[in-house]
């Protein structure tokens, strides 16, 4: 029998009382093993995690089509494997996708080439977005803008404004305070005997969600413990917004649309709000 030494006191201190905006130790999106697992989840139409169902994507594309005419230029920040960019190109838009996951971008490029579509894919961290073009619409879908901490939101908002054409729109979706009622603010656990989502090695996973009403924020925390005592800590913050908060980001013209989605959970339910905003 193998023995490992876990410092339980230290583990509790790391995970029990996170403060706004404590970060995790580890990043999921660019981890080579996890990003392969994520790609499979993005592409599984029955799983509404990381990407939404084909029906929800279709509803979002129809909404975009009401916002900007065919032929308009669209920049998708955090495009993942291109579930939106691909369809937008087919609908006649001039599309660019930005992501920092090589695995997702490789898949998106391969699919683009197989279907002979014209889409530009660029590997960049959008928190330091730098492109030599401006766009009619910049989009960020799956509540990803709210996943940034406030400082990053302000910085990205100013970069987005620099990359919008005169009269251009920034489209982002967000969780709402009502919508997070479907979230369980408690602790749960799961485990893997091997080849699980987080690692090929066996692990125990302790999940816990927190609500920070003063920050209009939620935190999803995943703490992974391996047999040898190694740990990983993933933290995902997200926010709901008031119109005043959006104005404070430098967007004055705000159009708000709910009821586009019919999935489950705070990132997919009918409460998810789509904001189309202009500087
Ligand atoms: C929740 S997924 C959403 C993907 C896509 N928007 C969709 O709805 O199908 C988030 C995506 O954003 C990407 N991402 C996260 N942070 C990023 C960053 N700082 N810069 C570039 N891409 C990022 C991830 O790699 C991932 O593909």
PDB file of C-alpha atoms and ligand atoms in Angstrom:
ATOM      1  CA  UNK A   1       0.000   0.000   0.000  1.00  0.00           C
ATOM      2  CA  UNK A   2       1.301   3.449  -0.954  1.00  0.00           C
ATOM      3  CA  UNK A   3       1.316   6.218   1.591  1.00  0.00           C
ATOM      4  CA  UNK A   4       1.060   9.905   0.914  1.00  0.00           C
ATOM      5  CA  UNK A   5       1.169  12.782   3.317  1.00  0.00           C
ATOM      6  CA  UNK A   6      -1.534  15.383   2.898  1.00  0.00           C
ATOM      7  CA  UNK A   7      -1.428  18.577   4.904  1.00  0.00           C
ATOM      8  CA  UNK A   8      -5.180  18.789   5.498  1.00  0.00           C
ATOM      9  CA  UNK A   9      -4.891  22.104   7.364  1.00  0.00           C
ATOM     10  CA  UNK A  10      -3.075  23.672   4.377  1.00  0.00           C
ATOM     11  CA  UNK A  11      -5.641  22.252   1.935  1.00  0.00           C
ATOM     12  CA  UNK A  12      -8.509  23.721   3.936  1.00  0.00           C
ATOM     13  CA  UNK A  13      -6.794  27.100   4.066  1.00  0.00           C
ATOM     14  CA  UNK A  14      -6.325  27.101   0.290  1.00  0.00           C
ATOM     15  CA  UNK A  15      -9.922  26.268  -0.525  1.00  0.00           C
ATOM     16  CA  UNK A  16     -12.349  26.952   2.313  1.00  0.00           C
ATOM     17  CA  UNK A  17     -12.713  30.741   2.327  1.00  0.00           C
ATOM     18  CA  UNK A  18     -11.753  32.250  -1.046  1.00  0.00           C
ATOM     19  CA  UNK A  19     -11.910  36.027  -1.185  1.00  0.00           C
ATOM     20  CA  UNK A  20     -12.828  38.097  -4.228  1.00  0.00           C
ATOM     21  CA  UNK A  21     -10.929  37.621  -6.679  1.00  0.00           C
ATOM     22  CA  UNK A  22      -8.566  34.907  -5.464  1.00  0.00           C
ATOM     23  CA  UNK A  23      -7.165  33.048  -8.444  1.00  0.00           C
ATOM     24  CA  UNK A  24      -6.666  29.313  -8.895  1.00  0.00           C
ATOM     25  CA  UNK A  25      -3.167  27.846  -9.204  1.00  0.00           C
ATOM     26  CA  UNK A  26      -3.842  26.229 -12.562  1.00  0.00           C
ATOM     27  CA  UNK A  27      -5.372  27.037 -15.947  1.00  0.00           C
ATOM     28  CA  UNK A  28      -7.672  24.646 -17.762  1.00  0.00           C
ATOM     29  CA  UNK A  29      -8.029  26.068 -21.275  1.00  0.00           C
ATOM     30  CA  UNK A  30      -4.428  25.651 -22.390  1.00  0.00           C
ATOM     31  CA  UNK A  31      -3.554  22.454 -20.498  1.00  0.00           C
ATOM     32  CA  UNK A  32      -2.647  19.950 -23.273  1.00  0.00           C
ATOM     33  CA  UNK A  33      -4.480  16.988 -21.682  1.00  0.00           C
ATOM     34  CA  UNK A  34      -7.581  18.915 -20.544  1.00  0.00           C
ATOM     35  CA  UNK A  35      -7.940  20.856 -23.806  1.00  0.00           C
ATOM     36  CA  UNK A  36      -8.368  17.553 -25.696  1.00  0.00           C
ATOM     37  CA  UNK A  37     -11.125  16.610 -23.226  1.00  0.00           C
ATOM     38  CA  UNK A  38     -12.630  20.105 -23.623  1.00  0.00           C
ATOM     39  CA  UNK A  39     -12.657  19.785 -27.401  1.00  0.00           C
ATOM     40  CA  UNK A  40     -14.687  16.575 -27.093  1.00  0.00           C
ATOM     41  CA  UNK A  41     -17.125  18.403 -24.786  1.00  0.00           C
ATOM     42  CA  UNK A  42     -17.379  21.401 -27.160  1.00  0.00           C
ATOM     43  CA  UNK A  43     -18.238  19.002 -29.985  1.00  0.00           C
ATOM     44  CA  UNK A  44     -20.710  16.831 -28.067  1.00  0.00           C
ATOM     45  CA  UNK A  45     -24.140  18.291 -28.949  1.00  0.00           C
ATOM     46  CA  UNK A  46     -25.716  16.713 -25.860  1.00  0.00           C
ATOM     47  CA  UNK A  47     -23.384  18.413 -23.347  1.00  0.00           C
ATOM     48  CA  UNK A  48     -23.996  22.106 -22.620  1.00  0.00           C
ATOM     49  CA  UNK A  49     -20.659  22.791 -20.947  1.00  0.00           C
ATOM     50  CA  UNK A  50     -17.971  24.937 -22.629  1.00  0.00           C
ATOM     51  CA  UNK A  51     -20.286  25.334 -25.663  1.00  0.00           C
ATOM     52  CA  UNK A  52     -24.050  25.314 -26.052  1.00  0.00           C
ATOM     53  CA  UNK A  53     -26.401  22.950 -27.864  1.00  0.00           C
ATOM     54  CA  UNK A  54     -26.831  23.251 -31.665  1.00  0.00           C
ATOM     55  CA  UNK A  55     -30.337  24.694 -31.042  1.00  0.00           C
ATOM     56  CA  UNK A  56     -28.963  27.403 -28.745  1.00  0.00           C
ATOM     57  CA  UNK A  57     -26.177  28.222 -31.208  1.00  0.00           C
ATOM     58  CA  UNK A  58     -28.750  28.513 -34.003  1.00  0.00           C
ATOM     59  CA  UNK A  59     -30.890  30.898 -31.899  1.00  0.00           C
ATOM     60  CA  UNK A  60     -27.818  33.049 -31.196  1.00  0.00           C
ATOM     61  CA  UNK A  61     -26.848  33.125 -34.886  1.00  0.00           C
ATOM     62  CA  UNK A  62     -30.391  34.200 -35.825  1.00  0.00           C
ATOM     63  CA  UNK A  63     -30.130  36.984 -33.246  1.00  0.00           C
ATOM     64  CA  UNK A  64     -26.754  38.111 -34.652  1.00  0.00           C
ATOM     65  CA  UNK A  65     -28.285  38.176 -38.119  1.00  0.00           C
ATOM     66  CA  UNK A  66     -30.862  40.682 -36.833  1.00  0.00           C
ATOM     67  CA  UNK A  67     -28.062  42.888 -35.455  1.00  0.00           C
ATOM     68  CA  UNK A  68     -25.733  43.078 -38.456  1.00  0.00           C
ATOM     69  CA  UNK A  69     -26.361  42.460 -42.181  1.00  0.00           C
ATOM     70  CA  UNK A  70     -24.668  39.703 -44.219  1.00  0.00           C
ATOM     71  CA  UNK A  71     -21.233  40.754 -45.376  1.00  0.00           C
ATOM     72  CA  UNK A  72     -20.473  42.534 -42.071  1.00  0.00           C
ATOM     73  CA  UNK A  73     -17.145  41.817 -40.387  1.00  0.00           C
ATOM     74  CA  UNK A  74     -17.370  39.823 -37.138  1.00  0.00           C
ATOM     75  CA  UNK A  75     -14.667  39.083 -34.579  1.00  0.00           C
ATOM     76  CA  UNK A  76     -15.377  36.153 -32.218  1.00  0.00           C
ATOM     77  CA  UNK A  77     -13.295  36.371 -29.030  1.00  0.00           C
ATOM     78  CA  UNK A  78     -12.785  32.936 -27.447  1.00  0.00           C
ATOM     79  CA  UNK A  79     -14.076  31.238 -30.595  1.00  0.00           C
ATOM     80  CA  UNK A  80     -13.129  27.733 -29.347  1.00  0.00           C
ATOM     81  CA  UNK A  81     -13.438  25.113 -32.112  1.00  0.00           C
ATOM     82  CA  UNK A  82     -15.413  27.564 -34.276  1.00  0.00           C
ATOM     83  CA  UNK A  83     -19.005  26.496 -33.662  1.00  0.00           C
ATOM     84  CA  UNK A  84     -20.189  30.081 -34.317  1.00  0.00           C
ATOM     85  CA  UNK A  85     -17.498  31.304 -36.749  1.00  0.00           C
ATOM     86  CA  UNK A  86     -18.107  28.364 -39.074  1.00  0.00           C
ATOM     87  CA  UNK A  87     -21.862  28.991 -39.295  1.00  0.00           C
ATOM     88  CA  UNK A  88     -21.397  32.763 -39.564  1.00  0.00           C
ATOM     89  CA  UNK A  89     -19.073  32.289 -42.552  1.00  0.00           C
ATOM     90  CA  UNK A  90     -21.712  30.024 -44.138  1.00  0.00           C
ATOM     91  CA  UNK A  91     -24.284  32.787 -43.566  1.00  0.00           C
ATOM     92  CA  UNK A  92     -22.136  35.226 -45.551  1.00  0.00           C
ATOM     93  CA  UNK A  93     -20.210  37.130 -42.859  1.00  0.00           C
ATOM     94  CA  UNK A  94     -16.525  38.016 -42.977  1.00  0.00           C
ATOM     95  CA  UNK A  95     -15.290  36.228 -39.872  1.00  0.00           C
ATOM     96  CA  UNK A  96     -12.227  36.224 -37.631  1.00  0.00           C
ATOM     97  CA  UNK A  97     -11.865  33.957 -34.584  1.00  0.00           C
ATOM     98  CA  UNK A  98      -9.412  34.485 -31.737  1.00  0.00           C
ATOM     99  CA  UNK A  99      -8.590  31.907 -29.079  1.00  0.00           C
ATOM    100  CA  UNK A 100      -5.522  30.806 -27.113  1.00  0.00           C
ATOM    101  CA  UNK A 101      -6.256  27.063 -27.229  1.00  0.00           C
ATOM    102  CA  UNK A 102      -4.105  25.444 -29.944  1.00  0.00           C
ATOM    103  CA  UNK A 103      -6.203  22.282 -29.801  1.00  0.00           C
ATOM    104  CA  UNK A 104      -9.443  24.187 -30.509  1.00  0.00           C
ATOM    105  CA  UNK A 105      -7.870  26.350 -33.222  1.00  0.00           C
ATOM    106  CA  UNK A 106      -6.326  23.312 -34.975  1.00  0.00           C
ATOM    107  CA  UNK A 107      -9.767  21.708 -35.110  1.00  0.00           C
ATOM    108  CA  UNK A 108     -11.404  24.959 -36.335  1.00  0.00           C
ATOM    109  CA  UNK A 109      -8.802  25.436 -39.093  1.00  0.00           C
ATOM    110  CA  UNK A 110      -9.088  21.825 -40.252  1.00  0.00           C
ATOM    111  CA  UNK A 111     -12.873  22.073 -40.495  1.00  0.00           C
ATOM    112  CA  UNK A 112     -12.639  25.428 -42.299  1.00  0.00           C
ATOM    113  CA  UNK A 113     -10.227  23.937 -44.875  1.00  0.00           C
ATOM    114  CA  UNK A 114     -12.310  20.780 -45.348  1.00  0.00           C
ATOM    115  CA  UNK A 115     -15.363  22.911 -46.162  1.00  0.00           C
ATOM    116  CA  UNK A 116     -13.452  25.550 -48.147  1.00  0.00           C
ATOM    117  CA  UNK A 117     -14.704  28.413 -45.965  1.00  0.00           C
ATOM    118  CA  UNK A 118     -12.979  31.754 -45.633  1.00  0.00           C
ATOM    119  CA  UNK A 119     -12.360  32.364 -41.894  1.00  0.00           C
ATOM    120  CA  UNK A 120      -9.294  33.903 -40.252  1.00  0.00           C
ATOM    121  CA  UNK A 121      -8.195  32.169 -37.051  1.00  0.00           C
ATOM    122  CA  UNK A 122      -5.623  33.806 -34.802  1.00  0.00           C
ATOM    123  CA  UNK A 123      -3.967  32.512 -31.647  1.00  0.00           C
ATOM    124  CA  UNK A 124      -3.974  35.336 -29.098  1.00  0.00           C
ATOM    125  CA  UNK A 125      -4.809  35.984 -25.479  1.00  0.00           C
ATOM    126  CA  UNK A 126      -7.723  38.383 -25.883  1.00  0.00           C
ATOM    127  CA  UNK A 127      -6.769  40.176 -22.680  1.00  0.00           C
ATOM    128  CA  UNK A 128      -4.024  41.765 -24.780  1.00  0.00           C
ATOM    129  CA  UNK A 129      -5.957  41.823 -28.082  1.00  0.00           C
ATOM    130  CA  UNK A 130      -4.004  43.444 -30.901  1.00  0.00           C
ATOM    131  CA  UNK A 131      -5.295  43.189 -34.464  1.00  0.00           C
ATOM    132  CA  UNK A 132      -4.717  45.488 -37.413  1.00  0.00           C
ATOM    133  CA  UNK A 133      -8.403  45.621 -38.382  1.00  0.00           C
ATOM    134  CA  UNK A 134     -11.679  46.980 -37.015  1.00  0.00           C
ATOM    135  CA  UNK A 135     -14.998  45.124 -37.003  1.00  0.00           C
ATOM    136  CA  UNK A 136     -18.743  45.734 -37.322  1.00  0.00           C
ATOM    137  CA  UNK A 137     -19.437  43.312 -34.481  1.00  0.00           C
ATOM    138  CA  UNK A 138     -17.225  41.814 -31.795  1.00  0.00           C
ATOM    139  CA  UNK A 139     -18.784  38.893 -29.939  1.00  0.00           C
ATOM    140  CA  UNK A 140     -17.928  36.954 -26.822  1.00  0.00           C
ATOM    141  CA  UNK A 141     -20.268  34.039 -26.125  1.00  0.00           C
ATOM    142  CA  UNK A 142     -20.787  31.621 -23.218  1.00  0.00           C
ATOM    143  CA  UNK A 143     -20.669  34.313 -20.529  1.00  0.00           C
ATOM    144  CA  UNK A 144     -16.924  34.696 -21.135  1.00  0.00           C
ATOM    145  CA  UNK A 145     -16.778  38.475 -20.645  1.00  0.00           C
ATOM    146  CA  UNK A 146     -18.172  38.035 -17.117  1.00  0.00           C
ATOM    147  CA  UNK A 147     -15.513  35.396 -16.438  1.00  0.00           C
ATOM    148  CA  UNK A 148     -12.934  38.178 -16.357  1.00  0.00           C
ATOM    149  CA  UNK A 149     -12.244  39.994 -13.099  1.00  0.00           C
ATOM    150  CA  UNK A 150     -13.338  43.681 -13.113  1.00  0.00           C
ATOM    151  CA  UNK A 151      -9.863  45.054 -13.884  1.00  0.00           C
ATOM    152  CA  UNK A 152      -9.615  42.734 -16.919  1.00  0.00           C
ATOM    153  CA  UNK A 153     -13.166  43.641 -18.009  1.00  0.00           C
ATOM    154  CA  UNK A 154     -12.246  47.343 -18.091  1.00  0.00           C
ATOM    155  CA  UNK A 155      -9.029  46.659 -19.985  1.00  0.00           C
ATOM    156  CA  UNK A 156     -10.720  44.384 -22.533  1.00  0.00           C
ATOM    157  CA  UNK A 157     -13.603  46.855 -22.950  1.00  0.00           C
ATOM    158  CA  UNK A 158     -11.093  49.526 -23.982  1.00  0.00           C
ATOM    159  CA  UNK A 159      -9.365  47.111 -26.406  1.00  0.00           C
ATOM    160  CA  UNK A 160     -12.754  46.160 -27.880  1.00  0.00           C
ATOM    161  CA  UNK A 161     -13.598  49.845 -28.423  1.00  0.00           C
ATOM    162  CA  UNK A 162     -10.301  50.262 -30.298  1.00  0.00           C
ATOM    163  CA  UNK A 163     -11.220  47.322 -32.557  1.00  0.00           C
ATOM    164  CA  UNK A 164     -14.808  48.413 -33.351  1.00  0.00           C
ATOM    165  CA  UNK A 165     -15.735  50.330 -36.494  1.00  0.00           C
ATOM    166  CA  UNK A 166     -17.721  53.543 -36.089  1.00  0.00           C
ATOM    167  CA  UNK A 167     -21.212  52.385 -35.066  1.00  0.00           C
ATOM    168  CA  UNK A 168     -19.912  48.849 -34.366  1.00  0.00           C
ATOM    169  CA  UNK A 169     -21.444  46.574 -31.715  1.00  0.00           C
ATOM    170  CA  UNK A 170     -20.015  44.511 -28.889  1.00  0.00           C
ATOM    171  CA  UNK A 171     -22.222  41.465 -28.210  1.00  0.00           C
ATOM    172  CA  UNK A 172     -21.770  39.487 -25.023  1.00  0.00           C
ATOM    173  CA  UNK A 173     -23.985  37.241 -22.938  1.00  0.00           C
ATOM    174  CA  UNK A 174     -24.139  36.989 -19.188  1.00  0.00           C
ATOM    175  CA  UNK A 175     -25.540  35.044 -16.292  1.00  0.00           C
ATOM    176  CA  UNK A 176     -28.147  36.828 -14.154  1.00  0.00           C
ATOM    177  CA  UNK A 177     -28.869  36.907 -10.452  1.00  0.00           C
ATOM    178  CA  UNK A 178     -32.199  35.168 -11.147  1.00  0.00           C
ATOM    179  CA  UNK A 179     -30.496  32.603 -13.390  1.00  0.00           C
ATOM    180  CA  UNK A 180     -27.967  31.525 -10.776  1.00  0.00           C
ATOM    181  CA  UNK A 181     -30.826  30.215  -8.618  1.00  0.00           C
ATOM    182  CA  UNK A 182     -30.256  26.965 -10.532  1.00  0.00           C
ATOM    183  CA  UNK A 183     -26.700  26.836  -9.211  1.00  0.00           C
ATOM    184  CA  UNK A 184     -25.954  24.765  -6.106  1.00  0.00           C
ATOM    185  CA  UNK A 185     -23.919  26.792  -3.635  1.00  0.00           C
ATOM    186  CA  UNK A 186     -22.609  23.801  -1.772  1.00  0.00           C
ATOM    187  CA  UNK A 187     -19.769  21.307  -1.868  1.00  0.00           C
ATOM    188  CA  UNK A 188     -19.708  18.035  -3.783  1.00  0.00           C
ATOM    189  CA  UNK A 189     -17.087  15.510  -4.807  1.00  0.00           C
ATOM    190  CA  UNK A 190     -16.305  13.140  -7.630  1.00  0.00           C
ATOM    191  CA  UNK A 191     -13.359  10.917  -8.435  1.00  0.00           C
ATOM    192  CA  UNK A 192     -11.649   9.302 -11.365  1.00  0.00           C
ATOM    193  CA  UNK A 193      -9.841   5.970 -11.390  1.00  0.00           C
ATOM    194  CA  UNK A 194      -7.890   7.142 -14.445  1.00  0.00           C
ATOM    195  CA  UNK A 195      -8.351   8.987 -17.789  1.00  0.00           C
ATOM    196  CA  UNK A 196     -10.780  11.431 -16.148  1.00  0.00           C
ATOM    197  CA  UNK A 197     -11.438  14.996 -17.246  1.00  0.00           C
ATOM    198  CA  UNK A 198      -8.604  16.586 -15.275  1.00  0.00           C
ATOM    199  CA  UNK A 199      -5.838  14.024 -15.633  1.00  0.00           C
ATOM    200  CA  UNK A 200      -4.931  10.556 -16.910  1.00  0.00           C
ATOM    201  CA  UNK A 201      -3.952   9.777 -13.276  1.00  0.00           C
ATOM    202  CA  UNK A 202      -6.496   8.838 -10.600  1.00  0.00           C
ATOM    203  CA  UNK A 203      -7.754  11.767  -8.519  1.00  0.00           C
ATOM    204  CA  UNK A 204     -10.350  13.021  -6.103  1.00  0.00           C
ATOM    205  CA  UNK A 205     -12.153  16.216  -7.118  1.00  0.00           C
ATOM    206  CA  UNK A 206     -13.757  18.543  -4.567  1.00  0.00           C
ATOM    207  CA  UNK A 207     -16.159  21.047  -6.152  1.00  0.00           C
ATOM    208  CA  UNK A 208     -17.582  24.050  -4.418  1.00  0.00           C
ATOM    209  CA  UNK A 209     -19.536  27.088  -5.609  1.00  0.00           C
ATOM    210  CA  UNK A 210     -19.727  30.453  -3.881  1.00  0.00           C
ATOM    211  CA  UNK A 211     -21.907  33.527  -4.369  1.00  0.00           C
ATOM    212  CA  UNK A 212     -20.425  36.973  -3.718  1.00  0.00           C
ATOM    213  CA  UNK A 213     -23.477  39.282  -3.904  1.00  0.00           C
ATOM    214  CA  UNK A 214     -21.429  42.440  -3.182  1.00  0.00           C
ATOM    215  CA  UNK A 215     -19.360  41.751  -6.307  1.00  0.00           C
ATOM    216  CA  UNK A 216     -22.351  40.416  -8.346  1.00  0.00           C
ATOM    217  CA  UNK A 217     -20.077  37.401  -8.778  1.00  0.00           C
ATOM    218  CA  UNK A 218     -20.083  33.625  -8.505  1.00  0.00           C
ATOM    219  CA  UNK A 219     -17.071  31.383  -8.113  1.00  0.00           C
ATOM    220  CA  UNK A 220     -16.854  27.772  -9.263  1.00  0.00           C
ATOM    221  CA  UNK A 221     -13.956  26.065  -7.589  1.00  0.00           C
ATOM    222  CA  UNK A 222     -12.520  22.651  -8.516  1.00  0.00           C
ATOM    223  CA  UNK A 223      -9.846  21.238  -6.240  1.00  0.00           C
ATOM    224  CA  UNK A 224      -8.058  18.123  -7.493  1.00  0.00           C
ATOM    225  CA  UNK A 225      -6.091  15.833  -5.190  1.00  0.00           C
ATOM    226  CA  UNK A 226      -3.787  13.154  -6.627  1.00  0.00           C
ATOM    227  CA  UNK A 227      -2.554   9.968  -4.991  1.00  0.00           C
ATOM    228  CA  UNK A 228       0.918  11.400  -4.428  1.00  0.00           C
ATOM    229  CA  UNK A 229      -0.466  14.415  -2.552  1.00  0.00           C
ATOM    230  CA  UNK A 230      -0.075  16.830  -5.491  1.00  0.00           C
ATOM    231  CA  UNK A 231      -3.039  19.185  -5.947  1.00  0.00           C
ATOM    232  CA  UNK A 232      -4.508  21.431  -8.626  1.00  0.00           C
ATOM    233  CA  UNK A 233      -6.855  24.327  -8.010  1.00  0.00           C
ATOM    234  CA  UNK A 234      -9.081  25.727 -10.761  1.00  0.00           C
ATOM    235  CA  UNK A 235     -11.204  28.803 -10.092  1.00  0.00           C
ATOM    236  CA  UNK A 236     -13.785  30.250 -12.486  1.00  0.00           C
ATOM    237  CA  UNK A 237     -15.257  33.603 -11.569  1.00  0.00           C
ATOM    238  CA  UNK A 238     -18.314  34.954 -13.309  1.00  0.00           C
ATOM    239  CA  UNK A 239     -20.469  38.068 -13.023  1.00  0.00           C
ATOM    240  CA  UNK A 240     -23.936  39.361 -13.647  1.00  0.00           C
ATOM    241  CA  UNK A 241     -24.273  42.982 -14.741  1.00  0.00           C
ATOM    242  CA  UNK A 242     -26.533  45.954 -14.244  1.00  0.00           C
ATOM    243  CA  UNK A 243     -26.891  48.601 -16.968  1.00  0.00           C
ATOM    244  CA  UNK A 244     -24.914  50.998 -14.747  1.00  0.00           C
ATOM    245  CA  UNK A 245     -22.019  48.534 -14.541  1.00  0.00           C
ATOM    246  CA  UNK A 246     -22.011  48.231 -18.333  1.00  0.00           C
ATOM    247  CA  UNK A 247     -22.051  52.031 -18.652  1.00  0.00           C
ATOM    248  CA  UNK A 248     -19.097  52.188 -16.270  1.00  0.00           C
ATOM    249  CA  UNK A 249     -17.215  50.009 -18.799  1.00  0.00           C
ATOM    250  CA  UNK A 250     -17.638  52.830 -21.335  1.00  0.00           C
ATOM    251  CA  UNK A 251     -20.634  51.523 -23.277  1.00  0.00           C
ATOM    252  CA  UNK A 252     -23.546  53.930 -23.412  1.00  0.00           C
ATOM    253  CA  UNK A 253     -26.024  52.401 -25.852  1.00  0.00           C
ATOM    254  CA  UNK A 254     -27.211  49.141 -24.380  1.00  0.00           C
ATOM    255  CA  UNK A 255     -29.742  46.732 -25.805  1.00  0.00           C
ATOM    256  CA  UNK A 256     -30.665  43.769 -23.631  1.00  0.00           C
ATOM    257  CA  UNK A 257     -32.208  40.501 -24.843  1.00  0.00           C
ATOM    258  CA  UNK A 258     -33.182  37.539 -22.629  1.00  0.00           C
ATOM    259  CA  UNK A 259     -35.178  34.405 -23.401  1.00  0.00           C
ATOM    260  CA  UNK A 260     -33.070  33.235 -26.361  1.00  0.00           C
ATOM    261  CA  UNK A 261     -31.907  30.029 -24.668  1.00  0.00           C
ATOM    262  CA  UNK A 262     -33.786  27.110 -23.128  1.00  0.00           C
ATOM    263  CA  UNK A 263     -30.991  24.965 -21.675  1.00  0.00           C
ATOM    264  CA  UNK A 264     -30.147  24.099 -18.103  1.00  0.00           C
ATOM    265  CA  UNK A 265     -27.978  25.872 -15.567  1.00  0.00           C
ATOM    266  CA  UNK A 266     -26.982  29.523 -15.243  1.00  0.00           C
ATOM    267  CA  UNK A 267     -24.908  29.597 -18.453  1.00  0.00           C
ATOM    268  CA  UNK A 268     -27.606  28.111 -20.675  1.00  0.00           C
ATOM    269  CA  UNK A 269     -31.035  28.859 -19.229  1.00  0.00           C
ATOM    270  CA  UNK A 270     -33.660  31.315 -20.456  1.00  0.00           C
ATOM    271  CA  UNK A 271     -32.390  33.942 -18.010  1.00  0.00           C
ATOM    272  CA  UNK A 272     -29.057  34.333 -19.852  1.00  0.00           C
ATOM    273  CA  UNK A 273     -28.985  37.896 -21.176  1.00  0.00           C
ATOM    274  CA  UNK A 274     -27.423  39.014 -24.448  1.00  0.00           C
ATOM    275  CA  UNK A 275     -26.152  42.595 -24.391  1.00  0.00           C
ATOM    276  CA  UNK A 276     -25.494  44.402 -27.667  1.00  0.00           C
ATOM    277  CA  UNK A 277     -23.650  47.549 -26.661  1.00  0.00           C
ATOM    278  CA  UNK A 278     -21.945  50.518 -28.299  1.00  0.00           C
ATOM    279  CA  UNK A 279     -19.389  52.991 -26.995  1.00  0.00           C
TER     280      UNK A 279
HETATM  281  C1  LIG B   1     -16.464  28.608 -22.543  1.00  0.00           C
HETATM  282  S1  LIG B   1     -15.505  28.433 -23.995  1.00  0.00           S
HETATM  283  C2  LIG B   1     -16.573  29.190 -25.171  1.00  0.00           C
HETATM  284  C3  LIG B   1     -16.189  28.899 -26.596  1.00  0.00           C
HETATM  285  C4  LIG B   1     -17.129  29.527 -27.649  1.00  0.00           C
HETATM  286  N1  LIG B   1     -17.283  30.952 -27.430  1.00  0.00           N
HETATM  287  C5  LIG B   1     -18.461  28.834 -27.614  1.00  0.00           C
HETATM  288  O1  LIG B   1     -19.392  29.382 -26.996  1.00  0.00           O
HETATM  289  O2  LIG B   1     -18.601  27.759 -28.217  1.00  0.00           O
HETATM  290  C6  LIG B   1     -14.239  29.664 -23.745  1.00  0.00           C
HETATM  291  C7  LIG B   1     -13.243  29.761 -24.863  1.00  0.00           C
HETATM  292  O3  LIG B   1     -12.450  30.926 -24.643  1.00  0.00           O
HETATM  293  C8  LIG B   1     -11.082  30.606 -24.768  1.00  0.00           C
HETATM  294  N2  LIG B   1     -10.367  31.541 -23.883  1.00  0.00           N
HETATM  295  C9  LIG B   1     -10.476  31.641 -22.536  1.00  0.00           C
HETATM  296  N3  LIG B   1      -9.702  32.643 -22.085  1.00  0.00           N
HETATM  297  C10 LIG B   1      -9.082  33.171 -23.172  1.00  0.00           C
HETATM  298  C11 LIG B   1      -8.148  34.221 -23.359  1.00  0.00           C
HETATM  299  N4  LIG B   1      -7.717  34.940 -22.311  1.00  0.00           N
HETATM  300  N5  LIG B   1      -7.711  34.499 -24.610  1.00  0.00           N
HETATM  301  C12 LIG B   1      -8.156  33.774 -25.678  1.00  0.00           C
HETATM  302  N6  LIG B   1      -9.044  32.751 -25.564  1.00  0.00           N
HETATM  303  C13 LIG B   1      -9.501  32.462 -24.330  1.00  0.00           C
HETATM  304  C14 LIG B   1     -10.957  29.153 -24.363  1.00  0.00           C
HETATM  305  O4  LIG B   1      -9.812  28.554 -24.927  1.00  0.00           O
HETATM  306  C15 LIG B   1     -12.266  28.598 -24.918  1.00  0.00           C
HETATM  307  O5  LIG B   1     -12.113  28.185 -26.240  1.00  0.00           O
END
